[in-house]
Amino acid sequence: MQKLLSEIRACEVCSEHLPLGPRPIVAAHPNSKIVIIGQAPGTKVHETGVPWDDPSGRQLRKWLGVTDTEFYDETKFALIPMGFCYPGKGKSGDLPPRPECAPLWHQALFDQMPNLQLIIVIGIYAQGYYMKDEKKKNLTETVKAYHSYLPQYFPLPHPSPRNRFWLKKNPWFEVDVVPDLQKRVEVILD
Protein backbone atom coordinates (compact mmCIF):
# COMPACT_ATOMS: atom_id res chain seq x y z
CA MET A 1 0.00 0.00 0.00
CA GLN A 2 2.78 2.47 0.87
CA LYS A 3 4.42 1.89 -2.53
CA LEU A 4 1.08 2.48 -4.29
CA LEU A 5 0.37 5.67 -2.29
CA SER A 6 3.87 6.95 -3.13
CA GLU A 7 3.21 6.30 -6.82
CA ILE A 8 -0.12 8.14 -6.66
CA ARG A 9 1.39 11.10 -4.82
CA ALA A 10 4.12 11.34 -7.48
CA CYS A 11 1.64 11.15 -10.38
CA GLU A 12 1.88 13.83 -13.07
CA VAL A 13 -0.30 12.21 -15.75
CA CYS A 14 -2.49 15.29 -16.30
CA SER A 15 -0.13 18.01 -15.02
CA GLU A 16 -0.56 20.20 -18.12
CA HIS A 17 -4.28 20.55 -17.24
CA LEU A 18 -3.76 21.57 -13.61
CA PRO A 19 -3.58 25.33 -12.94
CA LEU A 20 -1.87 24.86 -9.55
CA GLY A 21 0.23 21.90 -10.68
CA PRO A 22 -0.05 18.31 -9.48
CA ARG A 23 -0.52 17.56 -5.80
CA PRO A 24 -2.42 14.27 -5.53
CA ILE A 25 -4.39 14.05 -2.29
CA VAL A 26 -5.29 10.58 -0.99
CA ALA A 27 -5.43 8.69 2.31
CA ALA A 28 -5.77 4.90 2.59
CA HIS A 29 -4.58 1.92 4.62
CA PRO A 30 -4.85 -1.86 4.16
CA ASN A 31 -7.22 -1.94 7.18
CA SER A 32 -9.55 0.84 5.94
CA LYS A 33 -13.18 -0.16 6.49
CA ILE A 34 -15.01 2.71 4.79
CA VAL A 35 -14.00 4.46 1.59
CA ILE A 36 -15.19 7.99 0.93
CA ILE A 37 -15.10 8.88 -2.74
CA GLY A 38 -15.47 12.62 -3.26
CA GLN A 39 -14.93 14.84 -6.27
CA ALA A 40 -11.52 16.53 -6.19
CA PRO A 41 -9.61 18.68 -3.71
CA GLY A 42 -10.40 22.39 -3.61
CA THR A 43 -7.80 25.12 -3.26
CA LYS A 44 -7.63 24.93 0.55
CA VAL A 45 -7.04 21.17 0.48
CA HIS A 46 -4.49 21.65 -2.31
CA GLU A 47 -2.63 24.07 0.00
CA THR A 48 -2.74 21.92 3.15
CA GLY A 49 -2.49 18.49 1.55
CA VAL A 50 -5.11 17.23 4.04
CA PRO A 51 -8.21 15.64 2.48
CA TRP A 52 -11.55 17.25 3.37
CA ASP A 53 -9.76 20.00 5.38
CA ASP A 54 -12.42 22.59 4.57
CA PRO A 55 -16.07 23.50 5.35
CA SER A 56 -17.28 20.58 3.20
CA GLY A 57 -15.20 18.20 5.31
CA ARG A 58 -16.60 19.59 8.56
CA GLN A 59 -20.14 19.05 7.25
CA LEU A 60 -19.29 15.54 6.05
CA ARG A 61 -17.93 14.60 9.50
CA LYS A 62 -21.20 15.84 11.05
CA TRP A 63 -23.21 13.70 8.64
CA LEU A 64 -21.04 10.67 9.44
CA GLY A 65 -21.25 11.34 13.20
CA VAL A 66 -17.48 11.04 13.65
CA THR A 67 -14.75 13.15 15.22
CA ASP A 68 -11.81 14.57 13.29
CA THR A 69 -9.60 11.93 14.94
CA GLU A 70 -11.84 9.09 13.77
CA PHE A 71 -12.21 10.56 10.28
CA TYR A 72 -8.47 10.92 9.75
CA ASP A 73 -7.70 7.44 11.10
CA GLU A 74 -6.78 5.67 7.85
CA THR A 75 -7.51 2.26 9.39
CA LYS A 76 -11.13 3.46 9.54
CA PHE A 77 -11.58 5.74 6.52
CA ALA A 78 -9.86 5.79 3.15
CA LEU A 79 -10.30 9.20 1.49
CA ILE A 80 -10.13 8.75 -2.26
CA PRO A 81 -11.31 11.47 -4.65
CA MET A 82 -12.44 10.96 -8.24
CA GLY A 83 -9.72 13.41 -9.24
CA PHE A 84 -6.67 13.49 -6.96
CA CYS A 85 -5.58 17.06 -7.78
CA TYR A 86 -7.28 20.46 -7.79
CA PRO A 87 -8.80 20.71 -11.31
CA GLY A 88 -9.18 24.51 -11.55
CA LYS A 89 -12.03 27.01 -11.47
CA GLY A 90 -15.07 26.89 -13.73
CA LYS A 91 -17.97 29.29 -14.25
CA SER A 92 -19.96 28.05 -11.25
CA GLY A 93 -17.32 26.56 -8.96
CA ASP A 94 -14.46 24.13 -9.42
CA LEU A 95 -14.09 22.24 -12.69
CA PRO A 96 -15.07 18.55 -12.76
CA PRO A 97 -12.48 16.07 -11.48
CA ARG A 98 -9.89 15.02 -14.04
CA PRO A 99 -11.06 11.80 -15.75
CA GLU A 100 -7.66 10.07 -15.65
CA CYS A 101 -7.44 9.37 -11.91
CA ALA A 102 -10.27 6.96 -11.10
CA PRO A 103 -9.52 4.43 -13.88
CA LEU A 104 -5.80 4.70 -13.21
CA TRP A 105 -5.74 4.33 -9.41
CA HIS A 106 -9.05 3.36 -7.76
CA GLN A 107 -9.06 -0.40 -8.39
CA ALA A 108 -5.42 -0.70 -7.36
CA LEU A 109 -6.32 0.98 -4.04
CA PHE A 110 -9.40 -1.23 -3.51
CA ASP A 111 -7.30 -4.32 -4.18
CA GLN A 112 -5.12 -3.35 -1.20
CA MET A 113 -8.08 -2.96 1.23
CA PRO A 114 -9.48 -6.41 2.10
CA ASN A 115 -11.47 -5.11 5.12
CA LEU A 116 -13.56 -2.66 3.11
CA GLN A 117 -17.24 -2.72 4.15
CA LEU A 118 -18.80 0.43 2.68
CA ILE A 119 -18.13 2.87 -0.16
CA ILE A 120 -19.65 6.31 0.33
CA VAL A 121 -20.07 7.95 -3.08
CA ILE A 122 -20.39 11.73 -2.87
CA GLY A 123 -21.82 13.77 -5.69
CA ILE A 124 -22.70 13.12 -9.32
CA TYR A 125 -19.19 12.30 -10.56
CA ALA A 126 -18.58 9.49 -8.06
CA GLN A 127 -22.15 8.21 -8.41
CA GLY A 128 -21.95 8.26 -12.20
CA TYR A 129 -18.66 6.37 -12.20
CA TYR A 130 -19.57 3.73 -9.62
CA MET A 131 -23.32 3.31 -10.04
CA LYS A 132 -23.40 3.76 -13.81
CA ASP A 133 -26.83 2.66 -15.12
CA GLU A 134 -28.11 1.93 -11.61
CA LYS A 135 -28.15 5.58 -10.59
CA LYS A 136 -31.47 7.39 -10.85
CA LYS A 137 -32.29 10.31 -13.15
CA ASN A 138 -30.64 12.84 -10.82
CA LEU A 139 -28.67 13.12 -7.59
CA THR A 140 -31.79 13.74 -5.45
CA GLU A 141 -33.47 10.56 -6.67
CA THR A 142 -30.25 8.56 -6.27
CA VAL A 143 -29.78 9.73 -2.67
CA LYS A 144 -33.48 9.08 -1.90
CA ALA A 145 -33.04 5.51 -3.15
CA TYR A 146 -29.86 4.93 -1.10
CA HIS A 147 -31.27 1.68 0.38
CA SER A 148 -31.20 0.07 -3.07
CA TYR A 149 -27.40 0.50 -3.31
CA LEU A 150 -26.60 -1.01 0.08
CA PRO A 151 -24.65 -2.80 1.42
CA GLN A 152 -21.89 -1.80 -1.02
CA TYR A 153 -22.59 1.87 -1.77
CA PHE A 154 -24.09 4.77 0.16
CA PRO A 155 -24.76 7.79 -2.12
CA LEU A 156 -24.63 11.31 -0.64
CA PRO A 157 -24.93 14.84 -1.99
CA HIS A 158 -21.80 16.94 -1.79
CA PRO A 159 -21.51 18.48 1.71
CA SER A 160 -20.41 21.84 0.27
CA PRO A 161 -21.90 25.02 1.78
CA ARG A 162 -23.07 25.72 -1.80
CA ASN A 163 -25.58 22.88 -1.34
CA ARG A 164 -27.44 24.59 1.52
CA PHE A 165 -30.38 25.26 -0.82
CA TRP A 166 -30.55 21.57 -1.76
CA LEU A 167 -30.57 20.66 1.94
CA LYS A 168 -33.37 23.18 2.65
CA LYS A 169 -35.38 21.84 -0.27
CA ASN A 170 -34.85 18.20 0.80
CA PRO A 171 -35.34 18.05 4.60
CA TRP A 172 -35.88 14.28 4.41
CA PHE A 173 -32.12 13.92 3.88
CA GLU A 174 -31.13 15.08 7.37
CA VAL A 175 -34.21 13.49 8.98
CA ASP A 176 -34.01 10.01 7.39
CA VAL A 177 -30.73 9.47 5.54
CA VAL A 178 -28.18 11.02 7.92
CA PRO A 179 -29.29 9.02 11.00
CA ASP A 180 -29.14 5.78 8.99
CA LEU A 181 -25.69 6.72 7.68
CA GLN A 182 -24.49 7.43 11.24
CA LYS A 183 -25.80 4.09 12.52
CA ARG A 184 -24.11 2.18 9.70
CA VAL A 185 -20.80 4.00 10.23
CA GLU A 186 -20.96 3.36 13.98
CA VAL A 187 -21.60 -0.37 13.50
CA ILE A 188 -18.74 -0.72 10.99
CA LEU A 189 -16.27 1.16 13.17
CA ASP A 190 -17.15 -0.71 16.40
PDB file of C-alpha atoms in Angstrom:
ATOM      1  CA  MET A   1       0.000   0.000   0.000  1.00  0.00           C
ATOM      2  CA  GLN A   2       2.776   2.472   0.866  1.00  0.00           C
ATOM      3  CA  LYS A   3       4.419   1.891  -2.528  1.00  0.00           C
ATOM      4  CA  LEU A   4       1.080   2.482  -4.285  1.00  0.00           C
ATOM      5  CA  LEU A   5       0.374   5.665  -2.288  1.00  0.00           C
ATOM      6  CA  SER A   6       3.869   6.946  -3.131  1.00  0.00           C
ATOM      7  CA  GLU A   7       3.212   6.301  -6.824  1.00  0.00           C
ATOM      8  CA  ILE A   8      -0.120   8.135  -6.662  1.00  0.00           C
ATOM      9  CA  ARG A   9       1.388  11.098  -4.816  1.00  0.00           C
ATOM     10  CA  ALA A  10       4.118  11.337  -7.475  1.00  0.00           C
ATOM     11  CA  CYS A  11       1.636  11.151 -10.381  1.00  0.00           C
ATOM     12  CA  GLU A  12       1.882  13.834 -13.066  1.00  0.00           C
ATOM     13  CA  VAL A  13      -0.304  12.215 -15.752  1.00  0.00           C
ATOM     14  CA  CYS A  14      -2.488  15.291 -16.302  1.00  0.00           C
ATOM     15  CA  SER A  15      -0.133  18.006 -15.017  1.00  0.00           C
ATOM     16  CA  GLU A  16      -0.560  20.202 -18.120  1.00  0.00           C
ATOM     17  CA  HIS A  17      -4.282  20.552 -17.241  1.00  0.00           C
ATOM     18  CA  LEU A  18      -3.763  21.575 -13.607  1.00  0.00           C
ATOM     19  CA  PRO A  19      -3.579  25.333 -12.936  1.00  0.00           C
ATOM     20  CA  LEU A  20      -1.865  24.865  -9.552  1.00  0.00           C
ATOM     21  CA  GLY A  21       0.229  21.904 -10.681  1.00  0.00           C
ATOM     22  CA  PRO A  22      -0.051  18.307  -9.484  1.00  0.00           C
ATOM     23  CA  ARG A  23      -0.522  17.562  -5.797  1.00  0.00           C
ATOM     24  CA  PRO A  24      -2.421  14.274  -5.533  1.00  0.00           C
ATOM     25  CA  ILE A  25      -4.387  14.054  -2.287  1.00  0.00           C
ATOM     26  CA  VAL A  26      -5.288  10.584  -0.986  1.00  0.00           C
ATOM     27  CA  ALA A  27      -5.426   8.685   2.306  1.00  0.00           C
ATOM     28  CA  ALA A  28      -5.768   4.905   2.593  1.00  0.00           C
ATOM     29  CA  HIS A  29      -4.580   1.923   4.623  1.00  0.00           C
ATOM     30  CA  PRO A  30      -4.846  -1.861   4.157  1.00  0.00           C
ATOM     31  CA  ASN A  31      -7.218  -1.935   7.182  1.00  0.00           C
ATOM     32  CA  SER A  32      -9.550   0.838   5.936  1.00  0.00           C
ATOM     33  CA  LYS A  33     -13.178  -0.158   6.492  1.00  0.00           C
ATOM     34  CA  ILE A  34     -15.005   2.713   4.794  1.00  0.00           C
ATOM     35  CA  VAL A  35     -13.997   4.459   1.590  1.00  0.00           C
ATOM     36  CA  ILE A  36     -15.192   7.985   0.927  1.00  0.00           C
ATOM     37  CA  ILE A  37     -15.103   8.885  -2.738  1.00  0.00           C
ATOM     38  CA  GLY A  38     -15.471  12.615  -3.265  1.00  0.00           C
ATOM     39  CA  GLN A  39     -14.935  14.841  -6.268  1.00  0.00           C
ATOM     40  CA  ALA A  40     -11.516  16.526  -6.188  1.00  0.00           C
ATOM     41  CA  PRO A  41      -9.609  18.679  -3.714  1.00  0.00           C
ATOM     42  CA  GLY A  42     -10.404  22.390  -3.608  1.00  0.00           C
ATOM     43  CA  THR A  43      -7.798  25.124  -3.263  1.00  0.00           C
ATOM     44  CA  LYS A  44      -7.633  24.928   0.554  1.00  0.00           C
ATOM     45  CA  VAL A  45      -7.039  21.165   0.478  1.00  0.00           C
ATOM     46  CA  HIS A  46      -4.485  21.647  -2.313  1.00  0.00           C
ATOM     47  CA  GLU A  47      -2.625  24.072   0.001  1.00  0.00           C
ATOM     48  CA  THR A  48      -2.739  21.923   3.148  1.00  0.00           C
ATOM     49  CA  GLY A  49      -2.490  18.490   1.549  1.00  0.00           C
ATOM     50  CA  VAL A  50      -5.107  17.231   4.043  1.00  0.00           C
ATOM     51  CA  PRO A  51      -8.209  15.640   2.478  1.00  0.00           C
ATOM     52  CA  TRP A  52     -11.552  17.252   3.369  1.00  0.00           C
ATOM     53  CA  ASP A  53      -9.762  20.001   5.376  1.00  0.00           C
ATOM     54  CA  ASP A  54     -12.424  22.588   4.574  1.00  0.00           C
ATOM     55  CA  PRO A  55     -16.065  23.497   5.353  1.00  0.00           C
ATOM     56  CA  SER A  56     -17.278  20.577   3.200  1.00  0.00           C
ATOM     57  CA  GLY A  57     -15.200  18.199   5.308  1.00  0.00           C
ATOM     58  CA  ARG A  58     -16.596  19.587   8.556  1.00  0.00           C
ATOM     59  CA  GLN A  59     -20.139  19.048   7.255  1.00  0.00           C
ATOM     60  CA  LEU A  60     -19.289  15.542   6.051  1.00  0.00           C
ATOM     61  CA  ARG A  61     -17.928  14.596   9.498  1.00  0.00           C
ATOM     62  CA  LYS A  62     -21.196  15.837  11.048  1.00  0.00           C
ATOM     63  CA  TRP A  63     -23.214  13.699   8.638  1.00  0.00           C
ATOM     64  CA  LEU A  64     -21.044  10.670   9.443  1.00  0.00           C
ATOM     65  CA  GLY A  65     -21.248  11.343  13.202  1.00  0.00           C
ATOM     66  CA  VAL A  66     -17.478  11.045  13.653  1.00  0.00           C
ATOM     67  CA  THR A  67     -14.753  13.154  15.219  1.00  0.00           C
ATOM     68  CA  ASP A  68     -11.813  14.568  13.289  1.00  0.00           C
ATOM     69  CA  THR A  69      -9.599  11.930  14.937  1.00  0.00           C
ATOM     70  CA  GLU A  70     -11.843   9.088  13.771  1.00  0.00           C
ATOM     71  CA  PHE A  71     -12.210  10.559  10.281  1.00  0.00           C
ATOM     72  CA  TYR A  72      -8.470  10.915   9.750  1.00  0.00           C
ATOM     73  CA  ASP A  73      -7.701   7.436  11.101  1.00  0.00           C
ATOM     74  CA  GLU A  74      -6.779   5.673   7.850  1.00  0.00           C
ATOM     75  CA  THR A  75      -7.513   2.263   9.390  1.00  0.00           C
ATOM     76  CA  LYS A  76     -11.134   3.460   9.544  1.00  0.00           C
ATOM     77  CA  PHE A  77     -11.576   5.742   6.524  1.00  0.00           C
ATOM     78  CA  ALA A  78      -9.857   5.791   3.150  1.00  0.00           C
ATOM     79  CA  LEU A  79     -10.303   9.195   1.487  1.00  0.00           C
ATOM     80  CA  ILE A  80     -10.131   8.754  -2.263  1.00  0.00           C
ATOM     81  CA  PRO A  81     -11.312  11.471  -4.654  1.00  0.00           C
ATOM     82  CA  MET A  82     -12.444  10.956  -8.244  1.00  0.00           C
ATOM     83  CA  GLY A  83      -9.718  13.407  -9.239  1.00  0.00           C
ATOM     84  CA  PHE A  84      -6.674  13.489  -6.956  1.00  0.00           C
ATOM     85  CA  CYS A  85      -5.582  17.059  -7.780  1.00  0.00           C
ATOM     86  CA  TYR A  86      -7.279  20.461  -7.792  1.00  0.00           C
ATOM     87  CA  PRO A  87      -8.800  20.713 -11.314  1.00  0.00           C
ATOM     88  CA  GLY A  88      -9.178  24.510 -11.552  1.00  0.00           C
ATOM     89  CA  LYS A  89     -12.028  27.013 -11.474  1.00  0.00           C
ATOM     90  CA  GLY A  90     -15.065  26.892 -13.728  1.00  0.00           C
ATOM     91  CA  LYS A  91     -17.973  29.295 -14.247  1.00  0.00           C
ATOM     92  CA  SER A  92     -19.963  28.048 -11.245  1.00  0.00           C
ATOM     93  CA  GLY A  93     -17.322  26.564  -8.958  1.00  0.00           C
ATOM     94  CA  ASP A  94     -14.464  24.134  -9.419  1.00  0.00           C
ATOM     95  CA  LEU A  95     -14.088  22.244 -12.686  1.00  0.00           C
ATOM     96  CA  PRO A  96     -15.070  18.548 -12.760  1.00  0.00           C
ATOM     97  CA  PRO A  97     -12.478  16.067 -11.481  1.00  0.00           C
ATOM     98  CA  ARG A  98      -9.892  15.021 -14.040  1.00  0.00           C
ATOM     99  CA  PRO A  99     -11.064  11.800 -15.746  1.00  0.00           C
ATOM    100  CA  GLU A 100      -7.658  10.070 -15.650  1.00  0.00           C
ATOM    101  CA  CYS A 101      -7.440   9.368 -11.907  1.00  0.00           C
ATOM    102  CA  ALA A 102     -10.268   6.956 -11.103  1.00  0.00           C
ATOM    103  CA  PRO A 103      -9.524   4.427 -13.875  1.00  0.00           C
ATOM    104  CA  LEU A 104      -5.796   4.703 -13.213  1.00  0.00           C
ATOM    105  CA  TRP A 105      -5.742   4.326  -9.411  1.00  0.00           C
ATOM    106  CA  HIS A 106      -9.049   3.355  -7.759  1.00  0.00           C
ATOM    107  CA  GLN A 107      -9.063  -0.399  -8.388  1.00  0.00           C
ATOM    108  CA  ALA A 108      -5.419  -0.696  -7.358  1.00  0.00           C
ATOM    109  CA  LEU A 109      -6.320   0.978  -4.038  1.00  0.00           C
ATOM    110  CA  PHE A 110      -9.401  -1.230  -3.514  1.00  0.00           C
ATOM    111  CA  ASP A 111      -7.299  -4.319  -4.177  1.00  0.00           C
ATOM    112  CA  GLN A 112      -5.118  -3.350  -1.195  1.00  0.00           C
ATOM    113  CA  MET A 113      -8.078  -2.961   1.228  1.00  0.00           C
ATOM    114  CA  PRO A 114      -9.478  -6.411   2.096  1.00  0.00           C
ATOM    115  CA  ASN A 115     -11.471  -5.111   5.116  1.00  0.00           C
ATOM    116  CA  LEU A 116     -13.557  -2.659   3.111  1.00  0.00           C
ATOM    117  CA  GLN A 117     -17.236  -2.722   4.154  1.00  0.00           C
ATOM    118  CA  LEU A 118     -18.803   0.429   2.676  1.00  0.00           C
ATOM    119  CA  ILE A 119     -18.129   2.874  -0.161  1.00  0.00           C
ATOM    120  CA  ILE A 120     -19.649   6.313   0.330  1.00  0.00           C
ATOM    121  CA  VAL A 121     -20.071   7.949  -3.082  1.00  0.00           C
ATOM    122  CA  ILE A 122     -20.387  11.726  -2.866  1.00  0.00           C
ATOM    123  CA  GLY A 123     -21.823  13.768  -5.695  1.00  0.00           C
ATOM    124  CA  ILE A 124     -22.696  13.124  -9.322  1.00  0.00           C
ATOM    125  CA  TYR A 125     -19.194  12.300 -10.564  1.00  0.00           C
ATOM    126  CA  ALA A 126     -18.583   9.494  -8.063  1.00  0.00           C
ATOM    127  CA  GLN A 127     -22.146   8.207  -8.408  1.00  0.00           C
ATOM    128  CA  GLY A 128     -21.951   8.258 -12.195  1.00  0.00           C
ATOM    129  CA  TYR A 129     -18.657   6.367 -12.199  1.00  0.00           C
ATOM    130  CA  TYR A 130     -19.575   3.727  -9.619  1.00  0.00           C
ATOM    131  CA  MET A 131     -23.316   3.312 -10.035  1.00  0.00           C
ATOM    132  CA  LYS A 132     -23.398   3.756 -13.814  1.00  0.00           C
ATOM    133  CA  ASP A 133     -26.825   2.663 -15.117  1.00  0.00           C
ATOM    134  CA  GLU A 134     -28.110   1.933 -11.610  1.00  0.00           C
ATOM    135  CA  LYS A 135     -28.146   5.582 -10.590  1.00  0.00           C
ATOM    136  CA  LYS A 136     -31.466   7.387 -10.853  1.00  0.00           C
ATOM    137  CA  LYS A 137     -32.292  10.314 -13.146  1.00  0.00           C
ATOM    138  CA  ASN A 138     -30.642  12.841 -10.820  1.00  0.00           C
ATOM    139  CA  LEU A 139     -28.672  13.123  -7.588  1.00  0.00           C
ATOM    140  CA  THR A 140     -31.787  13.738  -5.452  1.00  0.00           C
ATOM    141  CA  GLU A 141     -33.474  10.560  -6.666  1.00  0.00           C
ATOM    142  CA  THR A 142     -30.253   8.560  -6.274  1.00  0.00           C
ATOM    143  CA  VAL A 143     -29.779   9.725  -2.674  1.00  0.00           C
ATOM    144  CA  LYS A 144     -33.477   9.076  -1.903  1.00  0.00           C
ATOM    145  CA  ALA A 145     -33.036   5.505  -3.150  1.00  0.00           C
ATOM    146  CA  TYR A 146     -29.860   4.929  -1.098  1.00  0.00           C
ATOM    147  CA  HIS A 147     -31.270   1.682   0.375  1.00  0.00           C
ATOM    148  CA  SER A 148     -31.196   0.068  -3.067  1.00  0.00           C
ATOM    149  CA  TYR A 149     -27.395   0.496  -3.312  1.00  0.00           C
ATOM    150  CA  LEU A 150     -26.597  -1.015   0.076  1.00  0.00           C
ATOM    151  CA  PRO A 151     -24.655  -2.802   1.417  1.00  0.00           C
ATOM    152  CA  GLN A 152     -21.887  -1.795  -1.018  1.00  0.00           C
ATOM    153  CA  TYR A 153     -22.589   1.872  -1.769  1.00  0.00           C
ATOM    154  CA  PHE A 154     -24.094   4.773   0.155  1.00  0.00           C
ATOM    155  CA  PRO A 155     -24.760   7.794  -2.117  1.00  0.00           C
ATOM    156  CA  LEU A 156     -24.635  11.309  -0.640  1.00  0.00           C
ATOM    157  CA  PRO A 157     -24.927  14.843  -1.989  1.00  0.00           C
ATOM    158  CA  HIS A 158     -21.795  16.942  -1.785  1.00  0.00           C
ATOM    159  CA  PRO A 159     -21.507  18.476   1.712  1.00  0.00           C
ATOM    160  CA  SER A 160     -20.410  21.838   0.274  1.00  0.00           C
ATOM    161  CA  PRO A 161     -21.900  25.017   1.781  1.00  0.00           C
ATOM    162  CA  ARG A 162     -23.069  25.721  -1.803  1.00  0.00           C
ATOM    163  CA  ASN A 163     -25.582  22.880  -1.336  1.00  0.00           C
ATOM    164  CA  ARG A 164     -27.437  24.587   1.523  1.00  0.00           C
ATOM    165  CA  PHE A 165     -30.380  25.256  -0.823  1.00  0.00           C
ATOM    166  CA  TRP A 166     -30.545  21.567  -1.758  1.00  0.00           C
ATOM    167  CA  LEU A 167     -30.566  20.656   1.940  1.00  0.00           C
ATOM    168  CA  LYS A 168     -33.369  23.176   2.648  1.00  0.00           C
ATOM    169  CA  LYS A 169     -35.379  21.841  -0.271  1.00  0.00           C
ATOM    170  CA  ASN A 170     -34.855  18.199   0.801  1.00  0.00           C
ATOM    171  CA  PRO A 171     -35.336  18.054   4.597  1.00  0.00           C
ATOM    172  CA  TRP A 172     -35.878  14.276   4.406  1.00  0.00           C
ATOM    173  CA  PHE A 173     -32.117  13.921   3.880  1.00  0.00           C
ATOM    174  CA  GLU A 174     -31.127  15.081   7.375  1.00  0.00           C
ATOM    175  CA  VAL A 175     -34.214  13.489   8.976  1.00  0.00           C
ATOM    176  CA  ASP A 176     -34.012  10.011   7.393  1.00  0.00           C
ATOM    177  CA  VAL A 177     -30.732   9.473   5.541  1.00  0.00           C
ATOM    178  CA  VAL A 178     -28.178  11.021   7.918  1.00  0.00           C
ATOM    179  CA  PRO A 179     -29.295   9.019  11.004  1.00  0.00           C
ATOM    180  CA  ASP A 180     -29.142   5.781   8.986  1.00  0.00           C
ATOM    181  CA  LEU A 181     -25.689   6.719   7.684  1.00  0.00           C
ATOM    182  CA  GLN A 182     -24.494   7.433  11.236  1.00  0.00           C
ATOM    183  CA  LYS A 183     -25.801   4.093  12.518  1.00  0.00           C
ATOM    184  CA  ARG A 184     -24.111   2.178   9.705  1.00  0.00           C
ATOM    185  CA  VAL A 185     -20.802   4.002  10.229  1.00  0.00           C
ATOM    186  CA  GLU A 186     -20.956   3.364  13.984  1.00  0.00           C
ATOM    187  CA  VAL A 187     -21.600  -0.375  13.497  1.00  0.00           C
ATOM    188  CA  ILE A 188     -18.742  -0.723  10.990  1.00  0.00           C
ATOM    189  CA  LEU A 189     -16.267   1.158  13.174  1.00  0.00           C
ATOM    190  CA  ASP A 190     -17.152  -0.713  16.400  1.00  0.00           C
TER     191      ASP A 190
END
